[in-house]
Structures are given as C-alpha cells and as structure tokens.
Amino acid sequence: VTVTPRLVAKAVSDAQGTFRLQLLPGTYEATARLVGFEPATERLVVLEGEQGLLSFTLEAGETILAQIDVTASYGIDRSEPVATGALSSEEVLALPRLGNDLLRGIRAIPGVTAGEVTAQFNVRGGLFRDTTIRIDGLEIYEPYHIKDFDNGIFSIIDPDVIGSLELIPGGFPAEYGDKMAGVLDLTTARASSDLSGQMGISLLNFWAGASSSLGAEDETRWRVSARNGVIEFLNGDEVEEDEVRTASGPKYWDLIGRLEHSFSPANVLSVSALLSSDSFEEEEMELDDFGDPESDTIDSEYENSYVWLNHRAAIGDSMFVDTVLSVGTVEDDRRATEEGVGASAAIRDLRAM
C-alpha cells in the first residue's frame, strides 16, 4: 500500500491483508497493489488525533503467459514507482540469519546476494559500497563488527529496534544520494507508551533494551538498546608444538538510542545516537626452519560514532520538510609487526572520516 504524496508512505500487509499507516493530517491517495490483481486507489482524509479504517477491494487482473518482458528498474521518465522490497518489524525479526543479525537477513530479498561469512551484501550485481544504508534519514558508513574477518561478520544495528526496512534496488530519487546500486532505508520502531525492557543472549552477543514515554499525552518517547559481544569469552591461548598463540578479542559493543518529542502530529523533533567499538589483538610465536624464534602480532581498533538531530514538519496538505543535522566519525586503526632473526617489519593503516 503506497500513499501520495509520499510522506510516511508505505505499508506491507500481513497474510490476512491487514496493514497500518501512520500519517500526518492531510488529504492523500492510497493505492493497494498485489501481484495478479488490478491496483485499487482510494481517497483518504486524515484528521488530527483521529484513527480511521481504510479498505480495498482488488479485482483479479489478466494473466498473460504467452510473452514475458524483462526490464531493468533504472529509468528517468517513469510514471510508476520503483518496485521495492519492504519488510515490517515482525518480518525483519522472523528472517533466518546468523546471530540475530539484521543485514544477514537482507539476502532473503530478491535481487540481493552475499557471501557465506561476511554481512556485506550486493544488490543486483553492484559492489557493496554502491548501496546506501540509512537509518532514520541518516546515511551510515561501514556499519559492521569484526572487520578483520571478511570485512565484517555482522552489523552494528540491533534488529530489535528496527520498525521497518525498505530496499530500493536502483532508480531511486535524488533525496537518497548518489550511490549506483540501491538504498537500504531503515526506520526505528516507535517507543511504547509504557515502560518496558528486555534482555537476552544470542550466538554473538548479549543485549538489553528499554523504552518508555514522558508527559501526560505521551508526547515525548525514548528508546535505547545496547549489545556486547560474547565471542571474546570463547577465545583462549593455544599451545602447539613449536608454536604459541595468544589472542584477546574480538571485543565489540554497540549502542543505539532515540529521543523523540511531538509538538503536534505535524511537527516532530528527534535526537538519535549510534555508537560502536571493536578491538582485536593476536600474537603468534614459533620457531622457523632453523630453530630460531619469530613472532607476528596484529592489533586493530575500529570506532563508529553518529549523533543526529531530525526535524519533520508538514506545511499544509502538500509540503513536507525533513531536516537532518548530524555529526559522525568512522575510524580504523590497524597495526601489524613481524620479527625474526635478522629481519623485522611493522605496518600501520590509519583511516578516518
């Protein structure tokens, strides 16, 4: 179900056809589409502080099997919207994935491929860096933990805080930036009005979260979630014949929080933060072919920090203003040394943006 003009504009129904839209006051045209049926459009008037029921009756469309046309979704002059992959929070959490990782579930969407180990994914043959990843209107870069192994084993985003995601495989509007392959647009779930909390442990991390509201009318809501890695507890020293390996890590954690205040249904201000940290140390000592000792060390640290202010306001029935003010850093610091009899080497790779 899509809504024009596109303000908060898309919903995917469940198996029974039930869906829910949260819209600012105004007049809209809502269109329902289902494969094998003709689209149906209804006019919708949303009043402040009210809830309404919207229903569609779809008629079976004509099925033509004599000819199949395969076309790309890229284009400039296009009257129809790009076909996207949209998932609700329930569908996101139901996706099969290693260690409760969000980005590993993306590969279940048609047009997405990925390797067996890495959490990075490719959209329609494009490179992973050709896809924009956004959360609540902000583009984030290198959102991966344990980047020393296949460029990242899983993401820094807790799937339990995500309310919906939308994957646009090319042909997206200019508002999403200049990447070539696609856009993964994530939206955090709105915090509950009552105080609630949860915690648990998965294959990769221990996590805890809480949410609640403030004010007589629940006009202020907050949500926070934090995760800490458990893989480091599985690591240990290894001693073999003529070889000793000592490792610390990988150690990692991430935190995401959001504070939102509604001045009115048409005027919402929020402050969000996404933080993560990774570190890994390893040292190997062994004897070379002549019985002399040699050692190799690896020491790496990764930091991701984002803080952003988002203001959304509806001006009249046909204008919507979305303002994002952000500050963020992405830092990679990797060091390696090799020492032996008569030779030694050291290298440091420091990157920041």
Coordinates of C-alpha atoms in Angstrom, one line a residue:
V1 CA 0.0 0.0 0.0
T2 CA 1.5 3.3 -1.1
V3 CA 0.4 6.8 -0.3
T4 CA 0.7 10.0 -2.4
P5 CA 2.1 12.5 -1.6
R6 CA 4.8 10.3 -0.1
L7 CA 5.2 11.5 3.5
V8 CA 5.3 8.4 5.7
A9 CA 4.3 6.5 2.7
K10 CA 4.3 2.7 2.6
A11 CA 3.0 -0.3 4.4
V12 CA 3.0 -4.1 3.7
S13 CA 0.0 -6.1 4.8
D14 CA 0.2 -9.4 6.7
A15 CA -1.1 -12.7 5.3
Q16 CA -4.7 -11.7 6.2
G17 CA -4.4 -8.4 4.3
T18 CA -4.3 -6.2 7.3
F19 CA -2.0 -3.2 7.3
R20 CA -1.4 0.0 9.3
L21 CA -0.3 3.5 8.2
Q22 CA 0.8 6.4 10.4
L23 CA 0.1 9.7 8.5
L24 CA 0.1 13.4 9.3
P25 CA -3.1 15.3 8.9
G26 CA -4.0 15.9 5.3
T27 CA -5.5 14.5 2.1
Y28 CA -4.0 11.6 0.3
E29 CA -4.5 9.0 -2.4
A30 CA -3.7 5.4 -1.2
T31 CA -3.1 2.7 -3.7
A32 CA -3.0 -1.1 -3.0
R33 CA -1.1 -3.5 -5.3
L34 CA -0.9 -7.2 -5.3
V35 CA 0.6 -9.5 -7.9
G36 CA -2.2 -10.9 -10.1
F37 CA -4.7 -8.2 -9.3
E38 CA -5.6 -4.8 -10.6
P39 CA -4.4 -1.8 -8.4
A40 CA -7.1 -0.1 -6.4
T41 CA -7.0 3.6 -5.3
E42 CA -8.9 5.3 -2.5
R43 CA -9.0 8.9 -1.4
L44 CA -8.0 9.3 2.2
V45 CA -8.6 12.3 4.6
V46 CA -6.6 12.2 7.8
L47 CA -7.8 14.4 10.7
E48 CA -5.6 15.3 13.7
G49 CA -5.8 12.9 16.6
E50 CA -8.2 10.5 14.8
Q51 CA -8.0 7.0 13.6
G52 CA -9.8 5.6 10.6
L53 CA -10.4 2.4 8.7
L54 CA -9.3 2.1 5.1
S55 CA -10.2 -1.0 3.0
F56 CA -9.6 -2.0 -0.6
T57 CA -11.3 -4.5 -2.9
L58 CA -8.9 -5.8 -5.6
E59 CA -10.2 -7.4 -8.8
A60 CA -8.3 -10.2 -10.4
G61 CA -6.2 -9.0 -13.3
E62 CA -5.5 -10.5 -16.7
T63 CA -2.6 -13.1 -16.6
I64 CA -0.6 -13.3 -19.8
L65 CA 1.9 -16.1 -20.2
A66 CA 2.5 -16.0 -23.9
Q67 CA 5.1 -13.3 -23.5
I68 CA 7.5 -12.3 -20.7
D69 CA 9.2 -8.9 -20.8
V70 CA 12.3 -8.5 -18.5
T71 CA 13.2 -4.8 -17.9
A72 CA 15.5 -3.0 -15.5
S73 CA 14.1 -0.8 -12.8
Y74 CA 16.5 2.0 -13.8
G75 CA 15.0 4.9 -15.7
I76 CA 14.5 8.7 -15.8
D77 CA 11.0 9.1 -17.2
R78 CA 8.9 6.7 -15.2
S79 CA 5.3 7.1 -14.1
E80 CA 5.2 4.0 -11.9
P81 CA 7.2 3.8 -8.6
V82 CA 10.2 1.6 -8.4
A83 CA 9.4 -1.9 -7.2
T84 CA 10.9 -2.2 -3.7
G85 CA 11.4 -4.8 -1.0
A86 CA 9.7 -3.7 2.2
L87 CA 9.5 -5.6 5.5
S88 CA 7.7 -4.9 8.7
S89 CA 9.4 -5.3 12.1
E90 CA 7.8 -8.7 12.6
E91 CA 9.1 -9.9 9.2
V92 CA 12.6 -8.5 10.0
L93 CA 12.8 -10.5 13.2
A94 CA 11.5 -13.6 11.5
L95 CA 14.2 -13.7 8.8
P96 CA 16.6 -16.6 9.2
R97 CA 20.1 -15.2 10.0
L98 CA 23.2 -16.0 11.9
G99 CA 23.4 -14.5 15.4
N100 CA 20.3 -12.3 15.2
D101 CA 22.0 -10.0 12.6
L102 CA 19.9 -7.6 10.6
L103 CA 21.9 -7.2 7.5
R104 CA 22.3 -11.0 7.1
G105 CA 18.5 -11.2 6.7
I106 CA 18.6 -8.8 3.7
R107 CA 19.9 -11.5 1.5
A108 CA 16.4 -13.1 1.6
I109 CA 15.0 -10.2 -0.5
P110 CA 15.1 -10.9 -4.3
G111 CA 18.0 -9.3 -6.1
V112 CA 20.4 -9.4 -3.1
T113 CA 23.4 -11.7 -2.9
A114 CA 26.1 -12.1 -0.2
G115 CA 29.0 -14.3 0.8
E116 CA 28.7 -17.0 3.4
V117 CA 30.8 -15.3 6.1
T118 CA 30.5 -11.5 5.6
A119 CA 27.5 -9.4 6.5
Q120 CA 28.1 -7.2 3.5
F121 CA 25.6 -7.6 0.6
N122 CA 25.4 -6.8 -3.0
V123 CA 22.3 -5.5 -4.8
R124 CA 21.8 -6.7 -8.4
G125 CA 25.5 -7.3 -9.1
G126 CA 26.7 -3.9 -7.7
L127 CA 29.5 -3.6 -5.2
F128 CA 28.6 -3.5 -1.6
R129 CA 29.8 0.1 -1.4
D130 CA 27.4 1.1 -4.2
T131 CA 24.4 0.6 -1.8
T132 CA 23.4 3.4 0.6
I133 CA 22.5 2.3 4.2
R134 CA 20.3 4.8 6.0
I135 CA 18.7 4.8 9.4
D136 CA 16.1 7.4 10.3
G137 CA 17.2 9.6 7.5
L138 CA 21.0 9.5 8.1
E139 CA 23.5 7.6 5.9
I140 CA 25.9 5.4 7.9
Y141 CA 29.2 4.1 6.7
E142 CA 30.9 0.7 7.3
P143 CA 28.3 -0.5 9.8
Y144 CA 30.0 -3.8 10.6
H145 CA 31.6 -5.5 13.6
I146 CA 34.7 -7.8 13.4
K147 CA 36.0 -6.2 10.1
D148 CA 39.3 -8.1 10.4
F149 CA 37.4 -11.2 9.1
D150 CA 36.0 -10.9 5.6
N151 CA 35.2 -7.2 6.0
G152 CA 32.7 -7.7 8.8
I153 CA 30.9 -10.6 10.3
F154 CA 27.7 -8.8 11.3
S155 CA 26.3 -5.3 11.6
I156 CA 26.3 -2.7 14.4
I157 CA 22.5 -2.2 14.2
D158 CA 20.3 -4.1 16.7
P159 CA 17.3 -5.6 14.7
D160 CA 15.1 -5.3 17.7
V161 CA 14.9 -1.5 17.4
I162 CA 14.0 -1.5 13.7
G163 CA 10.3 -0.9 12.9
S164 CA 10.6 -1.4 9.2
L165 CA 13.1 -1.5 6.3
E166 CA 12.8 -0.8 2.6
L167 CA 15.2 -1.8 -0.1
I168 CA 15.1 0.2 -3.3
P169 CA 17.1 -1.6 -6.0
G170 CA 18.1 1.3 -8.2
G171 CA 16.2 4.1 -9.9
F172 CA 15.7 5.9 -6.5
P173 CA 15.0 9.6 -6.1
A174 CA 17.8 12.2 -5.6
E175 CA 17.0 12.5 -1.9
Y176 CA 18.8 9.2 -1.3
G177 CA 22.2 10.4 -2.6
D178 CA 24.4 9.3 -5.5
K179 CA 25.1 5.5 -4.9
M180 CA 24.6 3.3 -8.0
A181 CA 23.1 0.0 -6.8
G182 CA 20.4 0.6 -4.3
V183 CA 19.2 2.1 -1.0
L184 CA 18.5 0.3 2.3
D185 CA 16.3 2.6 4.3
L186 CA 15.8 1.6 7.9
T187 CA 13.3 3.1 10.3
T188 CA 13.4 2.6 14.1
A189 CA 10.3 1.4 15.8
R190 CA 8.3 4.0 17.9
A191 CA 8.8 3.6 21.6
S192 CA 6.0 2.1 23.6
S193 CA 3.9 4.4 25.9
D194 CA 4.5 2.2 28.9
L195 CA 7.9 1.5 30.4
S196 CA 9.2 -1.8 29.0
G197 CA 12.6 -3.6 29.0
Q198 CA 14.1 -6.8 27.7
M199 CA 17.4 -8.6 27.7
G200 CA 18.8 -11.7 26.2
I201 CA 21.8 -13.6 24.7
S202 CA 22.4 -14.8 21.2
L203 CA 25.3 -16.7 19.5
L204 CA 27.2 -13.5 19.1
N205 CA 26.2 -11.0 21.8
F206 CA 24.5 -10.2 25.0
W207 CA 21.8 -7.4 24.6
A208 CA 19.5 -5.3 26.7
G209 CA 17.0 -2.5 25.8
A210 CA 14.3 -0.3 27.2
S211 CA 11.7 2.2 26.1
S212 CA 9.0 4.4 27.6
S213 CA 7.2 7.8 27.2
L214 CA 7.1 11.1 29.1
G215 CA 4.4 13.7 29.6
A216 CA 0.7 13.5 30.1
E217 CA 0.0 13.0 26.5
D218 CA 3.0 10.7 25.7
E219 CA 4.4 13.5 23.5
T220 CA 8.0 12.5 24.4
R221 CA 9.2 9.0 23.9
W222 CA 12.6 7.3 24.2
R223 CA 14.2 4.0 23.3
V224 CA 17.7 2.7 24.0
S225 CA 19.4 -0.6 23.2
A226 CA 22.9 -1.9 23.8
R227 CA 24.8 -5.1 22.9
N228 CA 28.1 -6.5 24.0
G229 CA 30.0 -9.3 22.2
V230 CA 30.4 -12.7 23.7
I231 CA 32.8 -14.2 21.2
E232 CA 35.8 -12.9 23.2
F233 CA 34.9 -15.3 26.1
L234 CA 35.3 -18.2 23.7
N235 CA 38.9 -17.2 22.8
G236 CA 41.9 -18.6 24.6
D237 CA 45.6 -19.3 24.3
E238 CA 46.7 -22.1 22.1
V239 CA 49.9 -24.0 22.6
E240 CA 51.1 -26.5 20.0
E241 CA 54.5 -28.0 19.1
D242 CA 56.9 -25.1 18.5
E243 CA 54.1 -22.6 18.4
V244 CA 52.2 -20.4 20.9
R245 CA 49.2 -18.2 20.0
T246 CA 47.8 -15.6 22.3
A247 CA 44.6 -13.7 21.4
S248 CA 42.5 -11.0 23.0
G249 CA 39.1 -10.5 21.4
P250 CA 37.5 -9.7 19.2
K251 CA 35.9 -7.3 21.7
Y252 CA 33.0 -5.3 20.5
W253 CA 29.9 -3.4 21.6
D254 CA 27.2 -1.1 20.1
L255 CA 24.6 1.3 21.4
I256 CA 21.6 2.9 19.7
G257 CA 19.2 5.4 21.3
R258 CA 16.5 7.8 20.2
L259 CA 14.6 10.6 22.0
E260 CA 11.5 11.9 20.2
H261 CA 9.2 14.8 21.0
S262 CA 5.9 15.5 19.2
F263 CA 4.9 19.2 19.3
S264 CA 1.9 18.1 17.2
P265 CA 1.2 15.3 14.8
A266 CA 2.6 17.5 12.0
N267 CA 5.7 18.6 13.9
V268 CA 8.2 16.1 15.3
L269 CA 11.7 16.6 16.6
S270 CA 14.1 13.7 17.5
V271 CA 17.7 13.2 18.6
S272 CA 19.4 9.9 17.9
A273 CA 22.8 8.3 18.5
L274 CA 24.5 5.2 17.1
L275 CA 27.9 4.2 18.7
S276 CA 30.1 1.1 18.2
S277 CA 33.6 -0.1 19.0
D278 CA 35.7 -3.1 18.0
S279 CA 39.2 -4.3 19.0
F280 CA 41.3 -7.4 18.3
E281 CA 44.8 -8.4 19.4
E282 CA 46.7 -11.5 18.4
E283 CA 50.3 -12.7 18.8
E284 CA 51.9 -15.8 17.4
M285 CA 55.4 -17.1 18.4
E286 CA 57.0 -20.1 16.6
L287 CA 60.3 -21.5 15.5
D288 CA 61.5 -21.1 12.0
D289 CA 63.1 -23.8 9.9
F290 CA 66.5 -23.2 11.6
G291 CA 65.0 -23.3 15.1
D292 CA 65.2 -19.6 15.7
P293 CA 62.2 -17.8 17.3
E294 CA 60.0 -15.5 15.2
S295 CA 56.8 -13.6 16.1
D296 CA 53.8 -12.0 14.4
T297 CA 51.4 -9.5 16.0
I298 CA 48.1 -8.0 15.0
D299 CA 46.4 -5.1 16.8
S300 CA 43.3 -3.4 15.4
E301 CA 40.7 -0.9 16.6
Y302 CA 37.5 0.4 15.0
E303 CA 35.2 3.1 16.1
N304 CA 31.8 4.3 14.7
S305 CA 30.0 7.3 16.2
Y306 CA 26.9 9.1 14.9
V307 CA 24.7 11.7 16.6
W308 CA 22.0 13.4 14.6
L309 CA 19.0 15.8 15.0
N310 CA 16.0 15.2 12.8
H311 CA 13.0 17.5 12.4
R312 CA 10.0 16.6 10.4
A313 CA 7.1 19.0 9.7
A314 CA 4.1 19.1 7.4
I315 CA 3.3 22.5 5.9
G316 CA -0.2 22.5 4.5
D317 CA -1.6 19.5 2.6
S318 CA 1.2 19.2 0.0
M319 CA 4.5 20.1 1.6
F320 CA 6.7 18.1 3.9
V321 CA 10.1 19.3 5.3
D322 CA 12.6 16.8 6.6
T323 CA 15.8 18.3 8.2
V324 CA 18.8 16.3 9.4
L325 CA 21.7 17.8 11.2
S326 CA 24.4 15.2 12.0
V327 CA 28.0 14.7 13.2
G328 CA 29.8 11.4 12.9
T329 CA 33.2 9.7 12.7
V330 CA 34.5 6.4 11.4
E331 CA 38.0 5.4 12.4
D332 CA 40.1 2.4 11.6
D333 CA 43.4 1.8 13.2
R334 CA 45.3 -1.4 12.3
R335 CA 48.8 -2.4 13.2
A336 CA 50.9 -5.4 12.4
T337 CA 54.5 -6.4 13.2
E338 CA 56.8 -9.3 12.2
E339 CA 60.1 -10.1 13.9
G340 CA 62.7 -12.7 13.3
V341 CA 66.4 -13.2 13.3
G342 CA 68.0 -10.6 11.2
A343 CA 64.7 -9.1 9.9
S344 CA 61.7 -7.1 11.3
A345 CA 58.8 -5.2 9.8
A346 CA 56.0 -3.0 11.0
I347 CA 52.9 -1.5 9.3
R348 CA 50.1 0.8 10.4
D349 CA 46.9 1.5 8.5
L350 CA 45.1 4.5 9.9
R351 CA 41.9 5.8 8.3
A352 CA 39.4 8.3 9.5
M353 CA 36.4 10.1 8.0

